[in-house]
Every structure is written in C-alpha cells, then in structure tokens.
Amino acid sequence: MATNLSGLIRKAGTMDGTRNIVNLFANLPTVATVLEKNRGAGPGFDALRIGLALCILLFHSIQNSYGSRYSAYVPTFFYPIILALLPMFFCLSGFLVTGSALRTRSVPLFLTYRGLRIFPALAVEVTLCALLLGPLLTTVPLKNYFSDHQFFEYFGNIISIVRYTLPGVFADNPVPHIVNIALWTLRPEFHCYFAMSLLMLSSIVYRPTLYTRLFLAASVYVAILNVVNGFGNPTSTFPWHVILYYFFIGIAFFHWKEHIPLHFSLFAAAAILSYFLLPLDGTTYVAAFPLTYCMVYLGTLKIPRVPLLQNGDYSYGIYLFHFPIQQTLIHFFPGLREWWLLFPVAATLTILFAAASWHWIEKPSLSLKKHFDFLRTWRIGRILPADQPR
C-alpha cells in the first residue's frame, strides 16, 4: 500500500495527521472483504492450523527428550510463543465454528458436524494406542494388561474422560507413563461446543451486539479477577478456562469481521503487544485481544503451503498422533533423546499418520454430512429473522 501507516502515525499529533489515519483505516481491507474474495474461507487458515500443530509438535519434542529438565532447553524468549500456541488454536476454532453455527442454525446439525470432525479419528487413535501400541510396549504380562482398570479407562478418552496412562507403557521414558498428553484439550474443546450450543439455543450467537455486550462484560469481570487474585495467570500453559475464553473472543471477532481492518503495521503492533503481555501476571485477558488479531490477520494471508501438506487438512491428525509417536520413538531409540533429532523424525512419521488419518478416516467421515441434512429443519430455540434488530 502506497500510504505509509507508520509515517501517518508519527504525524498523529496534528489534526491533519489524525484525519489521514482515520481515512486510511476506512480504506483498508477488512477481514470480511478477504473472506468474500475467497468464497467465505480465509486463504491462510489451513496453513495456520498446520503451522500451529507443528509448533506444538516441536515443543513436545523438547519436552519428551528431556522430561522434567526440558525448561532448561527452551530459551526464555520462546516462552511467550509457546504460551500463544493453544490460545491461537482455540480463538481460530471460535472464529471458524461461528461460521458453521450461523450456516447451520440447527443445534442437532451443528453437533453432528462437530462429531463427524472430532470422534472418528479420535476413536481410531485411542483404540490403536490401547490395542496395538500398549500390548507391544507394556512391561506387564498381557493378561494383566488387558484386565487392568487403566486399559478400560483409557477408552474414556473418546468421550473426553481423559486418561493418560496404559499399564506398564512408557515407564522409563523421560516423560514417564504418559501416552498422549495432547488429549487434555479434549475437555475444553467439548466445553466450547456445549457453550456454542447454548448460544444457539438462546439465539445470542445470532445477535452480534447482544453477544458482544455480554462478552465484554464478562471480559471486564475476569480481567479484574486476574489482576486481583491471579485468576487465569499462566504457569507452563494457560488453565482450561482461559483456553475457553479464547474460543469466545474468536466468536466476537467473527461477528465484527466487517469492521476489523487488515494491515501489517497493525499486525506487528498486535504481535509485539501479545509477546510482552502473554507471560505477565494480570494481563491474561488483555493479551487475548491482540493475539486474536494476529490469528485473524495470518488467516487472511495467502501463506505458501508445503506440497506434501496441500492434499488435505492434516492439522488434527498431527495434533492427535504426534505425542504417542514421539514417545514410541524415544522408547525404541534412546539416541533420539535430543529435540533436534527427535523433531524431524517424529514430524515425518506424524505427517504420514496424519495424511492416512485424513484420507482414510476424517475425509470419509466428513463426506457423511450430506446424510444428516434433514437435521437442518430441527431448529431448537428461537431463531431471529434476518431483519430483526440485533
């Protein structure tokens, strides 16, 4: 863009400079205009999801290589970036899932679509770990393995009753006993879908102004709690209710996408703010606003994709399978207990598993959506006409 935003900001002390900045923002493309040009989809959202999943894989490569000593191998300046990964996943989910909710306008259909996306691959991953990986690696007799309560409880992961251990599996790894720590996000993810269902039932999600007022009021409340008693402050990661908050802010950004300007200078400012605010106590909920802008901005870019990753949405498979693959590699090949060795090997195998999951499980499951179109008429709750005040 010919107009130099940073130059105008330096002139903001004058009336003309302020007027120029206002005019510039009025002429900037918005999130909505980019989505419209791309048939309702952000050109960079798929690449962003895969990038976030690979970043989490990289972080877990460090964690799985060194166990409780992993923090010594993470440079301090990377900490805010690590903190940002899951929140970005969830605000991205809130942004995209809102579009699905507004298109379906049916709670049964919305939940069916979410179920088809989440459960098939999850069920396969959990079953493979319990019935194949566990018996192969366990240090206890198979009779004891298959009769142990941990074996039966592990299947609860399919319905978000999260369990991390299988009998005698990975006992000697640097991160001992944990089969798939990534499953901890299942519960907040299901909470997000339950919350969206309530917003649909109450019609609040169809009324952007009402939703935004309620969201901002809640934001002020939790921000005060954050300052007063540390509610939501980060430790090694954010607590689940902060992750859930990012889903809600993603909804708000979707509702106001027509009014969110896009410019690299705004992105740079938001990225700097996020970087410094995320690790601080008392700024957890304030940091969510610039970080969500970063997510939306990146999602509207045409991010180049690696040819190997262009044939499907492999992000869910990467997230789902990477941890047990890393643990298995470390179990069989102790020489891989260096993150820079583990990461490329684990990433390659994980992408292969993710591709198989997409083409053989996830994509066929999603193709079943058309068989549930009859649920579109099952609209529970009051749906506002399009011309009713919001």
mmCIF file of C-alpha atoms in Angstrom:
data_model
loop_
_atom_site.group_PDB
_atom_site.id
_atom_site.type_symbol
_atom_site.label_atom_id
_atom_site.label_comp_id
_atom_site.label_asym_id
_atom_site.label_seq_id
_atom_site.Cartn_x
_atom_site.Cartn_y
_atom_site.Cartn_z
ATOM 1 C CA MET A 1 0.000 0.000 0.000
ATOM 2 C CA ALA A 2 1.407 3.340 -1.096
ATOM 3 C CA THR A 3 0.293 5.145 2.033
ATOM 4 C CA ASN A 4 2.788 4.689 4.830
ATOM 5 C CA LEU A 5 0.882 3.899 8.024
ATOM 6 C CA SER A 6 3.847 4.342 10.329
ATOM 7 C CA GLY A 7 4.562 7.746 8.804
ATOM 8 C CA LEU A 8 0.990 8.840 9.403
ATOM 9 C CA ILE A 9 1.116 7.656 12.995
ATOM 10 C CA ARG A 10 4.130 9.917 13.604
ATOM 11 C CA LYS A 11 2.007 12.816 12.366
ATOM 12 C CA ALA A 12 -0.928 11.910 14.563
ATOM 13 C CA GLY A 13 -0.281 14.882 16.834
ATOM 14 C CA THR A 14 -1.747 17.172 14.201
ATOM 15 C CA MET A 15 -5.370 17.376 13.162
ATOM 16 C CA ASP A 16 -4.441 16.574 9.568
ATOM 17 C CA GLY A 17 -2.401 13.576 10.665
ATOM 18 C CA THR A 18 -5.277 12.228 12.734
ATOM 19 C CA ARG A 19 -7.690 12.757 9.843
ATOM 20 C CA ASN A 20 -5.318 10.959 7.483
ATOM 21 C CA ILE A 21 -5.077 7.979 9.817
ATOM 22 C CA VAL A 22 -8.869 7.790 10.117
ATOM 23 C CA ASN A 23 -9.178 7.919 6.332
ATOM 24 C CA LEU A 24 -6.521 5.261 5.931
ATOM 25 C CA PHE A 25 -8.268 2.868 8.292
ATOM 26 C CA ALA A 26 -11.533 3.491 6.476
ATOM 27 C CA ASN A 27 -9.889 2.449 3.203
ATOM 28 C CA LEU A 28 -8.106 -0.640 4.495
ATOM 29 C CA PRO A 29 -9.411 -4.072 3.508
ATOM 30 C CA THR A 30 -11.298 -5.830 6.279
ATOM 31 C CA VAL A 31 -11.438 -9.447 7.317
ATOM 32 C CA ALA A 32 -14.859 -9.725 5.693
ATOM 33 C CA THR A 33 -13.660 -8.454 2.313
ATOM 34 C CA VAL A 34 -10.867 -11.036 2.227
ATOM 35 C CA LEU A 35 -13.273 -13.826 3.174
ATOM 36 C CA GLU A 36 -15.713 -12.740 0.471
ATOM 37 C CA LYS A 37 -12.974 -12.820 -2.163
ATOM 38 C CA ASN A 38 -12.152 -16.375 -1.103
ATOM 39 C CA ARG A 39 -15.709 -17.749 -1.047
ATOM 40 C CA GLY A 40 -16.060 -17.340 2.699
ATOM 41 C CA ALA A 41 -12.777 -19.015 3.629
ATOM 42 C CA GLY A 42 -9.604 -17.389 4.875
ATOM 43 C CA PRO A 43 -6.785 -18.342 2.482
ATOM 44 C CA GLY A 44 -4.309 -18.866 5.306
ATOM 45 C CA PHE A 45 -6.392 -20.641 7.945
ATOM 46 C CA ASP A 46 -5.497 -24.174 6.814
ATOM 47 C CA ALA A 47 -1.783 -23.380 6.730
ATOM 48 C CA LEU A 48 -2.078 -21.628 10.098
ATOM 49 C CA ARG A 49 -3.655 -24.707 11.687
ATOM 50 C CA ILE A 50 -0.905 -26.944 10.356
ATOM 51 C CA GLY A 51 1.765 -24.468 11.457
ATOM 52 C CA LEU A 52 0.372 -24.341 14.989
ATOM 53 C CA ALA A 53 0.176 -28.140 15.162
ATOM 54 C CA LEU A 54 3.799 -28.460 14.028
ATOM 55 C CA CYS A 55 4.890 -25.858 16.587
ATOM 56 C CA ILE A 56 3.227 -27.904 19.326
ATOM 57 C CA LEU A 57 4.995 -30.979 17.960
ATOM 58 C CA LEU A 58 8.284 -29.068 18.191
ATOM 59 C CA PHE A 59 7.615 -28.045 21.791
ATOM 60 C CA HIS A 60 6.742 -31.614 22.764
ATOM 61 C CA SER A 61 9.955 -32.782 21.059
ATOM 62 C CA ILE A 62 11.831 -30.756 23.658
ATOM 63 C CA GLN A 63 9.591 -31.913 26.493
ATOM 64 C CA ASN A 64 9.756 -35.595 25.545
ATOM 65 C CA SER A 65 13.515 -35.514 25.005
ATOM 66 C CA TYR A 66 14.447 -34.099 28.412
ATOM 67 C CA GLY A 67 11.469 -34.727 30.670
ATOM 68 C CA SER A 68 11.307 -32.533 33.753
ATOM 69 C CA ARG A 69 14.533 -30.783 32.650
ATOM 70 C CA TYR A 70 13.001 -29.538 29.401
ATOM 71 C CA SER A 71 12.665 -25.903 30.517
ATOM 72 C CA ALA A 72 16.463 -25.609 30.601
ATOM 73 C CA TYR A 73 16.483 -26.241 26.847
ATOM 74 C CA VAL A 74 13.836 -23.644 25.981
ATOM 75 C CA PRO A 75 15.250 -20.124 25.539
ATOM 76 C CA THR A 76 13.382 -17.605 27.665
ATOM 77 C CA PHE A 77 12.420 -15.511 24.658
ATOM 78 C CA PHE A 78 10.464 -18.502 23.240
ATOM 79 C CA TYR A 79 8.186 -18.741 26.283
ATOM 80 C CA PRO A 80 5.543 -16.224 25.068
ATOM 81 C CA ILE A 81 5.416 -18.019 21.714
ATOM 82 C CA ILE A 82 4.812 -21.362 23.425
ATOM 83 C CA LEU A 83 2.089 -19.785 25.548
ATOM 84 C CA ALA A 84 0.382 -18.461 22.407
ATOM 85 C CA LEU A 85 0.009 -21.795 20.587
ATOM 86 C CA LEU A 86 -3.089 -23.307 22.212
ATOM 87 C CA PRO A 87 -4.893 -19.959 22.639
ATOM 88 C CA MET A 88 -4.434 -19.332 18.914
ATOM 89 C CA PHE A 89 -5.870 -22.764 18.153
ATOM 90 C CA PHE A 90 -8.950 -22.015 20.239
ATOM 91 C CA CYS A 91 -9.628 -18.479 19.034
ATOM 92 C CA LEU A 92 -9.243 -19.831 15.496
ATOM 93 C CA SER A 93 -11.758 -22.534 16.383
ATOM 94 C CA GLY A 94 -14.182 -19.958 17.792
ATOM 95 C CA PHE A 95 -13.879 -17.843 14.648
ATOM 96 C CA LEU A 96 -14.440 -20.722 12.229
ATOM 97 C CA VAL A 97 -17.026 -22.623 14.265
ATOM 98 C CA THR A 98 -19.169 -19.484 14.490
ATOM 99 C CA GLY A 99 -19.421 -19.519 10.724
ATOM 100 C CA SER A 100 -20.611 -23.122 10.893
ATOM 101 C CA ALA A 101 -23.160 -22.285 13.584
ATOM 102 C CA LEU A 102 -24.579 -19.392 11.579
ATOM 103 C CA ARG A 103 -24.784 -21.504 8.425
ATOM 104 C CA THR A 104 -26.494 -24.499 10.022
ATOM 105 C CA ARG A 105 -28.683 -22.613 12.538
ATOM 106 C CA SER A 106 -29.566 -26.007 13.961
ATOM 107 C CA VAL A 107 -28.061 -27.343 17.178
ATOM 108 C CA PRO A 108 -28.518 -31.034 16.239
ATOM 109 C CA LEU A 109 -26.886 -30.460 12.854
ATOM 110 C CA PHE A 110 -24.096 -28.339 14.346
ATOM 111 C CA LEU A 111 -23.250 -31.016 16.928
ATOM 112 C CA THR A 112 -23.436 -33.743 14.293
ATOM 113 C CA TYR A 113 -20.953 -31.890 12.106
ATOM 114 C CA ARG A 114 -18.628 -31.387 15.065
ATOM 115 C CA GLY A 115 -18.951 -35.047 15.995
ATOM 116 C CA LEU A 116 -18.071 -36.185 12.482
ATOM 117 C CA ARG A 117 -14.982 -33.986 12.610
ATOM 118 C CA ILE A 118 -13.749 -34.989 16.062
ATOM 119 C CA PHE A 119 -14.774 -38.512 17.023
ATOM 120 C CA PRO A 120 -13.763 -40.862 14.169
ATOM 121 C CA ALA A 121 -10.043 -40.008 14.184
ATOM 122 C CA LEU A 122 -10.029 -39.724 17.974
ATOM 123 C CA ALA A 123 -11.613 -43.167 18.348
ATOM 124 C CA VAL A 124 -9.043 -44.679 15.987
ATOM 125 C CA GLU A 125 -6.113 -43.027 17.789
ATOM 126 C CA VAL A 126 -7.296 -44.141 21.222
ATOM 127 C CA THR A 127 -8.023 -47.673 20.000
ATOM 128 C CA LEU A 128 -4.634 -48.013 18.281
ATOM 129 C CA CYS A 129 -2.856 -46.905 21.450
ATOM 130 C CA ALA A 130 -4.831 -49.250 23.692
ATOM 131 C CA LEU A 131 -4.982 -52.344 21.465
ATOM 132 C CA LEU A 132 -1.763 -52.135 19.439
ATOM 133 C CA LEU A 133 0.795 -49.802 20.984
ATOM 134 C CA GLY A 134 0.070 -50.774 24.579
ATOM 135 C CA PRO A 135 0.361 -54.560 24.173
ATOM 136 C CA LEU A 136 3.526 -54.080 22.099
ATOM 137 C CA LEU A 137 5.305 -51.890 24.656
ATOM 138 C CA THR A 138 3.895 -52.857 28.047
ATOM 139 C CA THR A 139 6.235 -54.254 30.675
ATOM 140 C CA VAL A 140 3.460 -56.205 32.405
ATOM 141 C CA PRO A 141 2.079 -59.593 31.291
ATOM 142 C CA LEU A 142 -0.613 -59.226 28.620
ATOM 143 C CA LYS A 143 -3.157 -60.929 30.872
ATOM 144 C CA ASN A 144 -2.573 -58.249 33.488
ATOM 145 C CA TYR A 145 -2.537 -55.523 30.839
ATOM 146 C CA PHE A 146 -5.957 -56.387 29.432
ATOM 147 C CA SER A 147 -7.508 -56.822 32.883
ATOM 148 C CA ASP A 148 -6.113 -53.610 34.370
ATOM 149 C CA HIS A 149 -8.581 -50.776 35.024
ATOM 150 C CA GLN A 150 -6.232 -48.351 33.250
ATOM 151 C CA PHE A 151 -6.773 -50.269 30.000
ATOM 152 C CA PHE A 152 -10.556 -49.941 30.185
ATOM 153 C CA GLU A 153 -10.466 -46.363 31.425
ATOM 154 C CA TYR A 154 -8.257 -45.303 28.521
ATOM 155 C CA PHE A 155 -11.191 -45.688 26.130
ATOM 156 C CA GLY A 156 -12.915 -42.909 28.071
ATOM 157 C CA ASN A 157 -10.730 -40.510 26.082
ATOM 158 C CA ILE A 158 -13.143 -40.985 23.189
ATOM 159 C CA ILE A 159 -15.818 -39.164 25.184
ATOM 160 C CA SER A 160 -13.430 -36.675 26.852
ATOM 161 C CA ILE A 161 -12.969 -38.613 30.094
ATOM 162 C CA VAL A 162 -9.259 -38.001 29.772
ATOM 163 C CA ARG A 163 -6.781 -40.648 30.882
ATOM 164 C CA TYR A 164 -3.089 -40.507 30.048
ATOM 165 C CA THR A 165 -1.755 -43.896 31.133
ATOM 166 C CA LEU A 166 -1.828 -47.506 29.997
ATOM 167 C CA PRO A 167 -0.483 -50.329 32.200
ATOM 168 C CA GLY A 168 3.308 -50.565 32.015
ATOM 169 C CA VAL A 169 3.656 -48.319 28.949
ATOM 170 C CA PHE A 170 6.480 -45.751 28.623
ATOM 171 C CA ALA A 171 7.517 -46.239 32.250
ATOM 172 C CA ASP A 172 11.187 -45.497 31.502
ATOM 173 C CA ASN A 173 10.766 -42.547 29.127
ATOM 174 C CA PRO A 174 11.893 -39.045 30.176
ATOM 175 C CA VAL A 175 8.163 -38.221 30.359
ATOM 176 C CA PRO A 176 7.133 -41.447 32.102
ATOM 177 C CA HIS A 177 3.815 -43.268 31.690
ATOM 178 C CA ILE A 178 2.155 -40.569 29.548
ATOM 179 C CA VAL A 179 0.731 -41.974 26.300
ATOM 180 C CA ASN A 180 -0.807 -38.809 24.859
ATOM 181 C CA ILE A 181 -0.725 -35.610 26.870
ATOM 182 C CA ALA A 182 -2.284 -33.681 23.971
ATOM 183 C CA LEU A 183 -5.648 -35.205 24.873
ATOM 184 C CA TRP A 184 -6.035 -32.753 27.773
ATOM 185 C CA THR A 185 -7.525 -30.200 25.383
ATOM 186 C CA LEU A 186 -10.463 -32.505 24.591
ATOM 187 C CA ARG A 187 -12.427 -31.351 27.600
ATOM 188 C CA PRO A 188 -12.172 -27.599 26.926
ATOM 189 C CA GLU A 189 -12.929 -28.295 23.266
ATOM 190 C CA PHE A 190 -16.124 -30.121 24.188
ATOM 191 C CA HIS A 191 -16.966 -27.290 26.586
ATOM 192 C CA CYS A 192 -16.624 -24.906 23.648
ATOM 193 C CA TYR A 193 -19.129 -26.860 21.568
ATOM 194 C CA PHE A 194 -21.504 -27.116 24.512
ATOM 195 C CA ALA A 195 -21.240 -23.353 25.027
ATOM 196 C CA MET A 196 -21.900 -22.720 21.339
ATOM 197 C CA SER A 197 -24.971 -24.953 21.536
ATOM 198 C CA LEU A 198 -26.303 -22.870 24.416
ATOM 199 C CA LEU A 199 -25.608 -19.671 22.491
ATOM 200 C CA MET A 200 -27.527 -21.105 19.547
ATOM 201 C CA LEU A 201 -30.433 -22.287 21.698
ATOM 202 C CA SER A 202 -30.737 -18.855 23.288
ATOM 203 C CA SER A 203 -30.216 -17.122 19.907
ATOM 204 C CA ILE A 204 -27.483 -14.991 21.491
ATOM 205 C CA VAL A 205 -24.956 -16.065 18.874
ATOM 206 C CA TYR A 206 -27.279 -14.724 16.160
ATOM 207 C CA ARG A 207 -27.302 -11.275 17.761
ATOM 208 C CA PRO A 208 -23.801 -9.787 17.479
ATOM 209 C CA THR A 209 -24.488 -6.666 19.530
ATOM 210 C CA LEU A 210 -26.006 -8.596 22.431
ATOM 211 C CA TYR A 211 -23.269 -11.216 22.307
ATOM 212 C CA THR A 212 -20.560 -8.559 22.277
ATOM 213 C CA ARG A 213 -22.037 -6.699 25.237
ATOM 214 C CA LEU A 214 -22.211 -9.897 27.273
ATOM 215 C CA PHE A 215 -18.712 -10.900 26.190
ATOM 216 C CA LEU A 216 -17.195 -7.527 27.091
ATOM 217 C CA ALA A 217 -18.943 -7.509 30.465
ATOM 218 C CA ALA A 218 -17.575 -10.978 31.183
ATOM 219 C CA SER A 219 -14.147 -9.856 29.948
ATOM 220 C CA VAL A 220 -14.043 -6.951 32.383
ATOM 221 C CA TYR A 221 -15.079 -9.270 35.221
ATOM 222 C CA VAL A 222 -12.430 -11.946 34.561
ATOM 223 C CA ALA A 223 -9.778 -9.293 33.875
ATOM 224 C CA ILE A 224 -10.441 -7.798 37.318
ATOM 225 C CA LEU A 225 -10.210 -11.266 38.889
ATOM 226 C CA ASN A 226 -6.963 -11.795 37.009
ATOM 227 C CA VAL A 227 -5.466 -8.617 38.474
ATOM 228 C CA VAL A 228 -6.837 -9.079 41.997
ATOM 229 C CA ASN A 229 -6.186 -12.764 42.672
ATOM 230 C CA GLY A 230 -4.292 -14.116 39.670
ATOM 231 C CA PHE A 231 -7.277 -15.897 38.119
ATOM 232 C CA GLY A 232 -6.034 -17.303 34.805
ATOM 233 C CA ASN A 233 -2.348 -16.457 35.180
ATOM 234 C CA PRO A 234 -0.126 -18.754 33.079
ATOM 235 C CA THR A 235 2.136 -21.431 34.505
ATOM 236 C CA SER A 236 3.604 -23.799 31.924
ATOM 237 C CA THR A 237 0.428 -23.176 29.937
ATOM 238 C CA PHE A 238 -2.899 -21.459 30.484
ATOM 239 C CA PRO A 239 -5.673 -23.144 32.506
ATOM 240 C CA TRP A 240 -8.622 -24.582 30.630
ATOM 241 C CA HIS A 241 -10.972 -21.665 31.345
ATOM 242 C CA VAL A 242 -8.558 -19.248 29.666
ATOM 243 C CA ILE A 243 -8.480 -21.532 26.619
ATOM 244 C CA LEU A 244 -12.283 -21.435 26.641
ATOM 245 C CA TYR A 245 -12.183 -17.630 26.800
ATOM 246 C CA TYR A 246 -10.184 -17.572 23.571
ATOM 247 C CA PHE A 247 -12.966 -19.510 21.882
ATOM 248 C CA PHE A 248 -15.416 -16.789 22.936
ATOM 249 C CA ILE A 249 -13.195 -13.993 21.666
ATOM 250 C CA GLY A 250 -12.957 -15.828 18.353
ATOM 251 C CA ILE A 251 -16.759 -15.641 18.154
ATOM 252 C CA ALA A 252 -16.662 -11.890 18.789
ATOM 253 C CA PHE A 253 -14.067 -11.310 16.085
ATOM 254 C CA PHE A 254 -16.156 -13.265 13.592
ATOM 255 C CA HIS A 255 -19.202 -11.117 14.332
ATOM 256 C CA TRP A 256 -17.282 -7.894 13.712
ATOM 257 C CA LYS A 257 -15.162 -9.057 10.797
ATOM 258 C CA GLU A 258 -16.644 -6.313 8.585
ATOM 259 C CA HIS A 259 -15.071 -3.725 10.898
ATOM 260 C CA ILE A 260 -11.639 -5.280 11.525
ATOM 261 C CA PRO A 261 -9.046 -3.616 9.248
ATOM 262 C CA LEU A 262 -6.087 -5.550 7.946
ATOM 263 C CA HIS A 263 -2.616 -4.019 7.768
ATOM 264 C CA PHE A 264 0.835 -5.350 8.505
ATOM 265 C CA SER A 265 1.590 -2.445 10.871
ATOM 266 C CA LEU A 266 -1.445 -3.364 12.961
ATOM 267 C CA PHE A 267 -0.352 -6.993 12.945
ATOM 268 C CA ALA A 268 3.177 -6.072 14.018
ATOM 269 C CA ALA A 269 1.873 -3.918 16.869
ATOM 270 C CA ALA A 270 -0.513 -6.684 17.971
ATOM 271 C CA ALA A 271 2.259 -9.289 17.820
ATOM 272 C CA ILE A 272 4.570 -7.152 19.973
ATOM 273 C CA LEU A 273 1.801 -6.492 22.498
ATOM 274 C CA SER A 274 0.921 -10.188 22.646
ATOM 275 C CA TYR A 275 4.540 -11.200 23.088
ATOM 276 C CA PHE A 276 5.051 -8.972 26.117
ATOM 277 C CA LEU A 277 1.590 -9.346 27.691
ATOM 278 C CA LEU A 278 1.115 -13.128 27.482
ATOM 279 C CA PRO A 279 3.674 -14.174 30.130
ATOM 280 C CA LEU A 280 2.806 -11.385 32.580
ATOM 281 C CA ASP A 281 0.593 -11.895 35.594
ATOM 282 C CA GLY A 282 -2.556 -9.793 35.483
ATOM 283 C CA THR A 283 -2.698 -9.341 31.698
ATOM 284 C CA THR A 284 -4.041 -12.731 30.626
ATOM 285 C CA TYR A 285 -7.351 -11.480 29.249
ATOM 286 C CA VAL A 286 -6.000 -8.218 27.868
ATOM 287 C CA ALA A 287 -3.467 -10.158 25.796
ATOM 288 C CA ALA A 288 -6.274 -12.138 24.174
ATOM 289 C CA PHE A 289 -7.342 -9.191 22.004
ATOM 290 C CA PRO A 290 -4.054 -8.508 20.178
ATOM 291 C CA LEU A 291 -3.302 -12.238 19.926
ATOM 292 C CA THR A 292 -6.659 -12.917 18.282
ATOM 293 C CA TYR A 293 -5.994 -10.106 15.820
ATOM 294 C CA CYS A 294 -2.706 -11.831 14.944
ATOM 295 C CA MET A 295 -4.581 -15.072 14.316
ATOM 296 C CA VAL A 296 -7.153 -13.396 12.079
ATOM 297 C CA TYR A 297 -4.512 -11.446 10.153
ATOM 298 C CA LEU A 298 -2.443 -14.561 9.470
ATOM 299 C CA GLY A 299 -5.565 -16.440 8.438
ATOM 300 C CA THR A 300 -6.304 -13.876 5.743
ATOM 301 C CA LEU A 301 -2.853 -14.160 4.160
ATOM 302 C CA LYS A 302 -2.062 -16.436 1.255
ATOM 303 C CA ILE A 303 0.508 -18.471 3.146
ATOM 304 C CA PRO A 304 2.588 -20.744 0.895
ATOM 305 C CA ARG A 305 1.982 -24.383 1.721
ATOM 306 C CA VAL A 306 4.430 -27.253 1.523
ATOM 307 C CA PRO A 307 3.388 -29.537 -1.375
ATOM 308 C CA LEU A 308 3.281 -32.567 0.932
ATOM 309 C CA LEU A 309 0.681 -30.797 3.087
ATOM 310 C CA GLN A 310 -1.577 -29.485 0.322
ATOM 311 C CA ASN A 311 -3.775 -32.537 -0.141
ATOM 312 C CA GLY A 312 -5.894 -32.237 2.983
ATOM 313 C CA ASP A 313 -6.359 -30.761 6.440
ATOM 314 C CA TYR A 314 -3.702 -32.666 8.344
ATOM 315 C CA SER A 315 -3.648 -30.390 11.390
ATOM 316 C CA TYR A 316 -5.977 -32.504 13.545
ATOM 317 C CA GLY A 317 -4.082 -35.693 12.747
ATOM 318 C CA ILE A 318 -0.756 -34.027 13.513
ATOM 319 C CA TYR A 319 -2.062 -32.818 16.854
ATOM 320 C CA LEU A 320 -3.701 -36.147 17.688
ATOM 321 C CA PHE A 321 -0.932 -38.589 16.795
ATOM 322 C CA HIS A 322 2.321 -36.728 17.418
ATOM 323 C CA PHE A 323 2.761 -37.390 21.137
ATOM 324 C CA PRO A 324 2.456 -41.207 21.157
ATOM 325 C CA ILE A 325 4.675 -41.320 18.054
ATOM 326 C CA GLN A 326 7.360 -39.311 19.862
ATOM 327 C CA GLN A 327 7.096 -41.450 22.971
ATOM 328 C CA THR A 328 7.394 -44.621 20.891
ATOM 329 C CA LEU A 329 10.474 -43.329 19.067
ATOM 330 C CA ILE A 330 12.140 -42.450 22.363
ATOM 331 C CA HIS A 331 11.250 -45.888 23.757
ATOM 332 C CA PHE A 332 12.857 -47.776 20.874
ATOM 333 C CA PHE A 333 15.642 -45.331 20.005
ATOM 334 C CA PRO A 334 17.137 -43.696 23.125
ATOM 335 C CA GLY A 335 19.653 -41.958 20.864
ATOM 336 C CA LEU A 336 16.835 -39.698 19.656
ATOM 337 C CA ARG A 337 16.594 -38.013 23.057
ATOM 338 C CA GLU A 338 17.734 -34.714 21.593
ATOM 339 C CA TRP A 339 14.998 -32.423 20.334
ATOM 340 C CA TRP A 340 16.823 -31.585 17.105
ATOM 341 C CA LEU A 341 16.995 -35.310 16.280
ATOM 342 C CA LEU A 342 13.538 -36.234 17.524
ATOM 343 C CA PHE A 343 11.659 -33.417 15.812
ATOM 344 C CA PRO A 344 12.408 -34.198 12.135
ATOM 345 C CA VAL A 345 11.897 -37.944 12.570
ATOM 346 C CA ALA A 346 8.699 -37.536 14.588
ATOM 347 C CA ALA A 347 7.375 -34.837 12.257
ATOM 348 C CA THR A 348 7.874 -37.050 9.198
ATOM 349 C CA LEU A 349 6.126 -40.046 10.759
ATOM 350 C CA THR A 350 3.383 -37.881 12.231
ATOM 351 C CA ILE A 351 2.602 -36.251 8.886
ATOM 352 C CA LEU A 352 2.335 -39.715 7.315
ATOM 353 C CA PHE A 353 -0.080 -40.797 10.056
ATOM 354 C CA ALA A 354 -1.999 -37.534 9.712
ATOM 355 C CA ALA A 355 -2.290 -38.000 5.949
ATOM 356 C CA ALA A 356 -3.569 -41.543 6.420
ATOM 357 C CA SER A 357 -5.991 -40.310 9.060
ATOM 358 C CA TRP A 358 -7.302 -37.578 6.760
ATOM 359 C CA HIS A 359 -7.724 -39.684 3.633
ATOM 360 C CA TRP A 360 -8.942 -42.896 5.275
ATOM 361 C CA ILE A 361 -10.836 -41.672 8.345
ATOM 362 C CA GLU A 362 -11.545 -37.943 8.577
ATOM 363 C CA LYS A 363 -12.424 -37.121 4.968
ATOM 364 C CA PRO A 364 -14.726 -40.170 4.533
ATOM 365 C CA SER A 365 -16.401 -39.296 7.836
ATOM 366 C CA LEU A 366 -16.973 -35.700 6.742
ATOM 367 C CA SER A 367 -18.488 -36.943 3.491
ATOM 368 C CA LEU A 368 -21.339 -38.326 5.601
ATOM 369 C CA LYS A 369 -22.529 -34.778 6.340
ATOM 370 C CA LYS A 370 -24.949 -34.870 3.416
ATOM 371 C CA HIS A 371 -26.831 -37.741 5.053
ATOM 372 C CA PHE A 372 -27.720 -35.510 8.009
ATOM 373 C CA ASP A 373 -29.174 -32.555 6.113
ATOM 374 C CA PHE A 374 -32.605 -33.491 7.446
ATOM 375 C CA LEU A 375 -31.421 -32.158 10.813
ATOM 376 C CA ARG A 376 -31.290 -28.673 9.307
ATOM 377 C CA THR A 377 -35.021 -28.347 9.960
ATOM 378 C CA TRP A 378 -34.633 -29.397 13.611
ATOM 379 C CA ARG A 379 -34.121 -25.904 14.924
ATOM 380 C CA ILE A 380 -34.310 -25.933 18.673
ATOM 381 C CA GLY A 381 -34.635 -22.463 20.109
ATOM 382 C CA ARG A 382 -35.847 -19.163 18.727
ATOM 383 C CA ILE A 383 -34.170 -18.047 15.501
ATOM 384 C CA LEU A 384 -34.326 -14.341 14.813
ATOM 385 C CA PRO A 385 -35.396 -13.168 11.362
ATOM 386 C CA ALA A 386 -32.591 -11.543 9.423
ATOM 387 C CA ASP A 387 -34.173 -8.106 9.629
ATOM 388 C CA GLN A 388 -34.837 -8.158 13.374
ATOM 389 C CA PRO A 389 -32.695 -5.769 15.465
ATOM 390 C CA ARG A 390 -29.635 -7.430 16.859
#
